[in-house]
XYZ file of C-alpha atoms in Angstrom:
541
model
C -30.554 30.684 151.613
C -30.833 28.463 148.575
C -28.942 29.091 145.321
C -30.115 32.195 143.506
C -32.435 31.189 140.702
C -35.428 32.452 138.734
C -35.404 36.090 137.758
C -34.530 39.002 139.991
C -34.157 42.658 139.175
C -32.477 45.260 141.353
C -30.489 48.442 141.329
C -27.042 48.838 142.840
C -24.487 51.632 142.628
C -21.471 51.166 140.312
C -18.880 49.827 140.772
C -19.366 47.065 143.308
C -16.166 46.446 145.306
C -14.867 42.920 145.010
C -15.643 40.760 147.978
C -18.284 43.130 149.306
C -21.686 41.761 150.430
C -23.298 43.463 147.438
C -20.774 41.833 145.096
C -21.510 38.423 146.582
C -25.239 39.075 146.263
C -24.844 39.963 142.584
C -22.420 37.169 141.676
C -23.745 34.894 138.967
C -25.648 37.664 137.217
C -25.924 36.880 133.543
C -26.143 40.443 132.268
C -25.239 43.873 133.584
C -26.427 46.883 131.634
C -26.232 50.512 132.475
C -29.742 51.962 132.551
C -29.147 55.336 134.178
C -26.424 57.914 134.418
C -26.548 61.290 136.084
C -30.043 62.655 135.789
C -29.408 66.354 136.308
C -31.137 68.192 139.079
C -31.676 66.361 142.312
C -35.032 68.094 142.794
C -37.756 66.475 140.776
C -41.430 66.044 141.470
C -41.777 62.854 143.422
C -38.036 62.635 143.980
C -35.555 60.813 141.869
C -32.057 59.385 141.632
C -29.174 61.607 140.792
C -26.559 58.883 140.779
C -25.372 56.174 138.434
C -27.032 52.782 138.634
C -26.878 49.437 136.924
C -29.658 46.934 136.634
C -28.751 43.394 137.520
C -30.811 40.528 136.175
C -30.383 37.000 137.383
C -31.165 34.105 135.104
C -31.707 30.578 136.293
C -28.188 29.208 136.197
C -26.999 25.974 137.600
C -23.642 27.489 138.522
C -25.196 30.287 140.595
C -23.422 30.370 143.960
C -25.320 29.547 147.111
C -25.387 31.750 150.202
C -24.978 29.994 153.511
C -27.820 31.221 155.704
C -26.052 30.122 158.874
C -22.993 32.264 158.177
C -24.585 35.218 156.356
C -25.332 38.182 158.589
C -28.789 39.734 158.712
C -27.382 42.671 156.779
C -26.021 40.459 154.004
C -29.255 38.481 153.768
C -31.222 41.709 153.457
C -28.953 42.965 150.696
C -29.046 39.660 148.860
C -32.829 39.518 148.940
C -33.356 43.129 147.880
C -30.327 44.886 146.510
C -32.501 47.780 145.378
C -34.244 48.179 148.730
C -32.327 51.325 149.580
C -30.373 53.245 146.969
C -28.366 56.417 147.041
C -31.347 58.380 145.770
C -32.320 61.407 147.753
C -34.949 60.717 150.395
C -38.366 62.281 149.781
C -40.490 64.417 152.080
C -44.068 63.138 151.860
C -47.288 64.314 153.503
C -50.319 62.038 153.663
C -53.365 63.741 155.065
C -57.088 64.029 155.520
C -58.629 67.432 156.174
C -61.935 69.168 156.696
C -61.919 70.074 152.991
C -62.005 66.456 151.798
C -62.922 64.187 154.699
C -66.068 64.035 156.883
C -65.682 64.390 160.624
C -66.882 60.788 161.110
C -63.643 59.580 159.535
C -61.317 62.262 160.909
C -62.264 61.481 164.480
C -61.214 57.833 164.008
C -57.800 58.990 162.818
C -57.296 61.708 165.437
C -54.149 61.243 167.536
C -54.022 63.022 170.926
C -50.944 65.176 171.460
C -49.692 62.872 174.207
C -49.567 60.047 171.641
C -47.520 61.939 169.019
C -44.119 60.645 170.230
C -45.374 57.050 170.139
C -46.774 57.579 166.642
C -43.444 59.023 165.435
C -41.593 56.042 166.865
C -43.955 53.542 165.239
C -43.746 55.311 161.880
C -39.944 55.377 161.962
C -39.905 51.653 162.726
C -41.399 51.090 159.270
C -38.812 49.811 156.784
C -38.776 52.804 154.456
C -39.401 55.710 156.856
C -36.470 57.695 158.271
C -38.213 60.654 159.950
C -41.800 61.500 160.884
C -44.134 64.062 162.449
C -47.851 64.146 163.254
C -50.133 67.182 162.923
C -53.532 66.241 164.332
C -56.161 68.930 164.971
C -59.946 69.192 164.857
C -59.736 70.019 161.132
C -56.928 67.770 159.894
C -54.816 64.691 160.497
C -51.557 64.839 158.544
C -48.544 62.550 158.619
C -45.227 64.014 157.437
C -42.416 61.573 156.708
C -39.002 61.360 155.094
C -39.209 58.203 152.977
C -36.293 56.208 151.578
C -38.657 55.011 148.867
C -41.746 56.996 147.966
C -43.917 54.124 146.784
C -43.023 51.716 149.589
C -43.016 54.437 152.222
C -46.523 55.598 151.304
C -47.767 52.011 151.287
C -46.363 51.395 154.783
C -47.793 54.635 156.195
C -51.226 53.922 154.727
C -51.205 50.451 156.275
C -50.170 51.971 159.610
C -53.002 54.516 159.431
C -55.466 51.754 158.596
C -54.318 49.608 161.511
C -54.415 52.564 163.892
C -57.907 53.729 162.876
C -59.592 50.498 161.840
C -60.471 52.042 158.460
C -59.578 49.913 155.401
C -56.815 51.289 153.193
C -59.183 51.311 150.207
C -61.551 53.626 152.075
C -58.748 55.910 153.269
C -57.556 56.256 149.686
C -60.892 57.813 148.727
C -60.292 60.793 151.018
C -56.551 61.155 151.483
C -54.291 63.635 149.748
C -50.583 63.045 149.112
C -47.917 65.612 148.312
C -44.210 65.165 147.716
C -41.130 67.303 148.349
C -41.741 70.895 147.108
C -45.521 70.426 147.156
C -45.413 68.986 150.688
C -43.283 71.918 151.833
C -45.610 74.446 150.209
C -48.643 72.773 151.801
C -47.276 72.926 155.350
C -46.337 76.572 154.870
C -49.910 77.290 153.737
C -51.242 75.418 156.756
C -49.016 77.370 159.149
C -50.009 80.672 157.517
C -53.696 79.839 157.960
C -54.415 79.562 154.225
C -55.605 75.965 154.473
C -57.769 76.552 157.531
C -61.533 76.485 157.520
C -61.315 80.122 158.597
C -58.665 82.008 156.622
C -55.820 83.369 158.734
C -56.921 81.795 162.018
C -54.099 81.826 164.538
C -54.631 78.602 166.405
C -53.071 76.432 163.685
C -49.734 78.269 164.022
C -49.737 77.429 167.731
C -50.442 73.799 166.822
C -47.523 73.720 164.361
C -45.307 75.114 167.134
C -46.558 72.347 169.398
C -45.440 69.715 166.861
C -41.883 71.035 167.198
C -42.114 71.263 170.995
C -43.393 67.699 171.354
C -40.935 66.381 168.743
C -37.810 67.694 170.473
C -35.772 64.742 171.675
C -38.052 62.177 170.016
C -36.093 59.666 167.956
C -37.368 60.095 164.398
C -38.148 63.814 164.543
C -35.002 64.314 162.506
C -33.109 67.057 160.739
C -35.305 67.324 157.634
C -38.697 67.190 159.368
C -37.571 69.383 162.251
C -36.151 71.920 159.788
C -39.385 71.835 157.774
C -41.648 72.547 160.765
C -39.363 75.235 162.193
C -39.336 76.992 158.825
C -43.134 76.658 158.702
C -43.349 78.555 162.000
C -41.216 81.334 160.514
C -43.486 81.458 157.462
C -46.639 81.599 159.578
C -45.284 84.494 161.618
C -44.061 86.383 158.545
C -47.394 86.053 156.698
C -49.308 87.391 159.677
C -46.824 90.244 160.142
C -46.534 91.376 156.514
C -50.136 90.898 155.401
C -53.443 91.713 157.037
C -54.665 88.148 156.570
C -55.612 87.884 160.245
C -57.484 91.180 160.156
C -61.097 90.335 160.841
C -60.320 86.634 160.607
C -61.950 84.335 163.120
C -60.941 81.095 164.739
C -62.980 77.894 164.751
C -64.260 78.921 168.186
C -65.319 82.329 166.911
C -67.031 80.753 163.899
C -68.898 78.467 166.298
C -70.225 81.486 168.204
C -71.162 83.194 164.926
C -73.038 80.105 163.775
C -75.018 79.846 167.019
C -76.022 83.502 166.849
C -77.084 83.087 163.214
C -79.572 80.409 164.305
C -81.120 82.527 167.089
C -83.386 85.536 166.524
C -81.342 88.723 166.992
C -83.883 90.012 169.512
C -83.053 87.078 171.815
C -79.245 87.353 171.731
C -79.061 89.221 175.037
C -81.244 86.723 176.925
C -80.039 83.424 175.444
C -78.751 81.053 178.124
C -75.245 79.994 177.112
C -73.472 76.876 178.411
C -69.833 76.049 177.660
C -68.622 72.530 178.439
C -64.832 72.406 178.707
C -62.498 75.209 179.764
C -59.427 74.264 177.722
C -57.950 76.350 174.885
C -61.002 75.995 172.637
C -63.490 76.542 175.463
C -61.663 79.665 176.590
C -61.805 81.058 173.045
C -65.556 80.350 172.881
C -66.019 82.315 176.111
C -63.928 85.221 174.764
C -65.950 85.401 171.565
C -69.247 85.212 173.459
C -68.099 88.165 175.558
C -67.053 90.030 172.380
C -70.599 89.529 171.070
C -72.113 91.078 174.173
C -72.767 88.016 176.332
C -72.197 88.978 179.971
C -73.415 85.840 181.718
C -72.739 82.153 181.034
C -72.294 78.814 182.744
C -69.057 76.828 182.328
C -68.874 73.114 183.125
C -65.396 71.731 183.742
C -63.659 69.000 185.737
C -62.014 71.523 188.045
C -62.649 75.163 188.939
C -59.028 76.313 188.556
C -59.168 77.070 184.799
C -62.599 78.644 185.064
C -61.413 80.910 187.893
C -58.460 82.048 185.746
C -60.811 82.859 182.849
C -63.209 84.699 185.187
C -60.342 86.810 186.499
C -59.256 87.638 182.938
C -62.807 88.514 181.814
C -63.411 91.314 184.274
C -67.075 92.266 184.618
C -68.449 89.035 183.097
C -70.567 86.690 185.220
C -69.033 83.249 184.644
C -70.646 80.546 186.788
C -68.600 77.383 187.393
C -70.412 74.038 187.671
C -68.668 70.668 188.205
C -68.925 67.926 185.599
C -71.204 65.878 187.848
C -73.983 68.487 187.375
C -73.606 68.755 183.599
C -77.046 67.380 182.651
C -78.822 69.799 184.997
C -77.052 72.682 183.277
C -77.894 71.342 179.803
C -81.579 71.204 180.768
C -81.438 74.905 181.657
C -79.435 76.060 178.603
C -80.544 77.271 175.173
C -77.146 76.863 173.481
C -74.534 74.281 174.489
C -70.930 74.599 173.250
C -68.796 71.474 173.734
C -65.008 71.394 173.471
C -63.624 68.577 175.610
C -60.989 65.945 174.882
C -63.329 63.050 175.626
C -62.783 60.027 173.353
C -66.466 59.065 173.507
C -69.650 61.167 173.073
C -70.931 63.015 176.125
C -74.420 63.241 174.633
C -76.484 60.674 172.775
C -80.160 60.631 171.837
C -81.229 59.026 175.107
C -79.471 61.745 177.118
C -81.412 64.659 175.609
C -84.755 63.219 174.506
C -86.459 64.050 177.824
C -84.970 67.503 178.391
C -87.474 70.353 178.841
C -88.061 72.432 175.678
C -86.478 75.841 175.223
C -88.445 79.068 174.723
C -89.839 79.930 171.329
C -88.210 83.337 171.800
C -84.846 81.734 171.033
C -86.211 79.661 168.169
C -87.696 76.722 170.083
C -84.625 74.512 169.496
C -81.802 73.651 171.883
C -78.564 74.060 169.933
C -75.512 71.858 170.457
C -72.420 73.389 168.826
C -69.710 70.728 168.985
C -66.189 71.833 168.036
C -64.450 68.727 169.368
C -62.752 65.976 167.365
C -63.577 63.234 168.302
C -67.097 64.629 168.627
C -68.693 65.201 172.034
C -72.254 65.055 170.647
C -73.480 62.052 168.684
C -75.225 62.705 165.370
C -78.207 60.736 166.719
C -79.061 63.750 168.904
C -80.370 65.396 165.716
C -83.184 62.837 165.748
C -84.690 64.612 168.752
C -87.156 67.136 167.319
C -86.349 69.834 169.885
C -82.582 69.862 169.301
C -80.118 70.692 166.538
C -76.488 69.607 166.439
C -73.701 71.439 164.587
C -70.095 70.239 164.332
C -66.891 71.682 162.839
C -67.967 70.731 159.314
C -71.032 72.962 159.640
C -68.891 76.042 160.223
C -68.415 76.372 156.461
C -71.707 78.245 156.424
C -70.096 81.012 158.481
C -66.805 81.304 156.651
C -68.236 81.620 153.143
C -68.759 85.341 153.690
C -66.346 87.897 152.184
C -64.736 85.336 149.878
C -63.225 87.960 147.572
C -61.512 89.747 150.441
C -60.078 86.471 151.695
C -58.769 85.565 148.248
C -56.975 88.904 147.916
C -55.277 88.405 151.271
C -54.398 84.849 150.333
C -52.618 86.020 147.164
C -50.406 88.302 149.241
C -49.574 85.417 151.555
C -48.859 83.005 148.690
C -46.145 85.292 147.320
C -44.369 85.058 150.679
C -44.867 81.291 150.834
C -43.364 80.833 147.350
C -40.292 82.783 148.411
C -39.902 80.861 151.664
C -40.411 77.513 149.896
C -37.469 78.252 147.615
C -35.315 79.105 150.619
C -36.223 75.860 152.372
C -35.529 73.781 149.258
C -32.187 75.564 148.906
C -31.351 74.687 152.519
C -32.327 71.077 151.915
C -30.233 70.990 148.730
C -27.263 72.257 150.723
C -27.527 69.151 152.927
C -26.578 67.034 149.904
C -22.960 68.080 150.295
C -22.712 66.569 153.790
C -22.216 62.943 152.578
C -19.587 64.141 150.080
C -17.720 65.986 152.848
C -17.760 62.831 154.987
C -16.726 60.568 152.115
C -13.915 62.893 151.012
C -12.538 63.024 154.558
C -12.823 59.237 154.863
C -11.099 58.796 151.485
C -8.219 61.048 152.511
C -7.960 59.370 155.924
C -7.685 55.901 154.352
C -4.811 57.089 152.169
C -3.118 58.845 155.092
C -3.306 55.804 157.366
C -2.086 53.445 154.627
C 0.896 55.653 153.752
C 1.677 56.249 157.418
C 1.787 52.510 158.055
C 4.174 52.056 155.113
C 6.439 54.806 156.394
C 6.526 53.495 159.954
C 7.196 49.929 158.825
C 10.255 51.139 156.885
C 11.531 52.974 159.971
C 11.652 49.748 162.002
C 10.039 48.550 165.209
C 12.038 50.593 167.664
C 10.797 54.027 166.723
C 10.332 56.285 169.764
C 6.733 57.134 170.577
C 7.555 60.795 170.229
C 8.730 60.229 166.648
C 5.639 58.181 165.785
C 3.424 60.950 167.140
C 5.345 63.594 165.207
C 5.035 61.674 161.932
C 1.320 61.076 162.594
C 0.757 64.777 163.326
C 2.666 65.701 160.179
C 0.472 63.460 158.002
C -2.711 64.831 159.579
C -1.553 68.408 159.082
C -0.788 67.834 155.397
C -4.182 66.169 154.786
C -6.094 68.902 156.625
C -4.381 71.670 154.673
C -5.004 69.903 151.366
C -8.677 69.361 152.243
C -9.271 72.916 153.490
C -9.898 74.376 150.026
C -12.272 71.651 148.760
C -14.189 71.676 152.075
C -14.694 75.434 151.899
C -16.214 75.021 148.434
C -18.609 72.350 149.721
C -20.060 74.427 152.528
C -23.150 76.543 151.895
C -26.067 77.671 154.048
C -28.505 77.511 151.111
C -29.553 81.148 151.378
C -27.903 82.225 148.101
C -29.064 80.461 144.940
C -25.887 81.241 142.971
C -23.592 80.010 145.750
C -25.724 76.901 146.193
C -25.522 76.100 142.473
C -21.734 76.463 142.551
C -21.528 74.312 145.689
C -23.503 71.505 144.082
C -21.330 71.713 140.957
C -18.245 71.445 143.166
C -19.798 68.431 144.900
C -20.394 66.640 141.588
C -16.848 67.483 140.425
C -15.257 66.108 143.600
C -17.439 63.007 143.395
C -16.169 62.391 139.863
C -12.511 63.195 140.572
C -12.233 60.989 143.649
C -14.754 58.311 142.612
C -16.886 59.049 145.674
C -20.167 58.237 143.895
C -18.923 54.717 143.422
C -18.700 54.145 147.157
C -21.601 52.042 148.460
C -20.877 52.959 152.075
C -23.960 55.165 152.283
C -26.154 52.356 150.980
C -24.721 49.924 153.534
C -25.108 52.469 156.321
C -28.815 53.003 155.565
C -29.532 49.286 155.411
C -27.555 48.537 158.559
C -29.449 51.231 160.487
C -32.833 49.831 159.418
C -31.788 46.229 160.201
C -30.664 47.225 163.688
C -33.892 49.164 164.184
C -36.046 46.220 163.080
C -34.127 43.770 165.309
C -34.610 45.856 168.481
């Protein structure tokens, strides 16, 4: 690396130990000015730094020392090139998402990530320079990325670029539809999602199962870390509590139920009993469609699926309903005989395009004269071009809004009850996350005490000579450990808090700040070095 020249601005924690990599990186700085002291609460919108920082500016100086690239480690080079890359600021929880409320299905389907790909996505996201933890929530109505970012601005930029590369959609276009929330707002949003408040159909239960699946899939995945895991587990608790303590799910329907409602709205009521129903796909969504058709009085239907096993299980569960299984190879024959076709498969490409349906026989005028395709899959199973055929109509998940607009006032009242619970639970989660701030102080205080113990022990043993019996050495070592542990017991007790009590948490954080000041723990750049080292090792793998 050539001699440092030009102008460079960065942030680094005070003071910088002499001889440290950071000190070498900042040598030759012409001016050091304090620009920030303690900034009060560690919880601020968009995150913030609670610690003391200095700004270092480098002027072009002929006497600026050169760094030898051949001898400098990757870690030292990274620090020298970007001292402010990672600071001791608290990491931020960020959600970047696109949902049915803001984004058309044409774009959502390009961003959809199958459940089997979630672990790979988490790994790729955590390989980004400024992302520590990640999770993916991808459903037919939303695609949301949750991350813990070392730097909000850089982390968001990296995630957006990753989403663009993964979907083939330019970042500029994604920005037109995305939403971004930070920390408390991100927490509140996920709790609303889990409770069914953000669903197309208020209170629907399937989203809670999908949130649970995020946790199940994330277990053991490197990158589904303490903060994100804790967030999603708490979201599950919130979802369960809202449904237990409010009647938000009373009368609420799922996407599958709304699909059935929509189809019946488009068919004359007199023809409901005789309409020929076809369901393609017998997975979770397909099974729900069948259940809702039965609830509406349908006693006979055809189900197309790859295998008969799932269909047989559904038939056994729906006692008294005539469910006819047909293999996938005979799908088009069944479509030709059906009045309404529900599709809910995991196919990545459309099952039906214009050329597939243009020559199908017309349906009876008794059912409206139009063959209805109700597609609740994302990616879509039915291409929009099918609408160009005069005898067909295609409806997808975005069209379900027509069904769920009913009883808006009742839904809003239920939502207000749920929001009161979510506000309470959000405060509890933030308190738990605040309590995690004491963990680095506990580690640093123990390390500080251990350094002193070891140094004093070495001095003592050196004075006692070289021929000290092993038993004596062990006794002196045990004595020093016992003294340190007893002295640390009180401070450690005052640093531990589960976050459930606001008063205790406030006292704990005050104790943390006091210990940091008394022992100079905030001045230690070990945490900064640890974060950078971890990312360097990750990048080099």
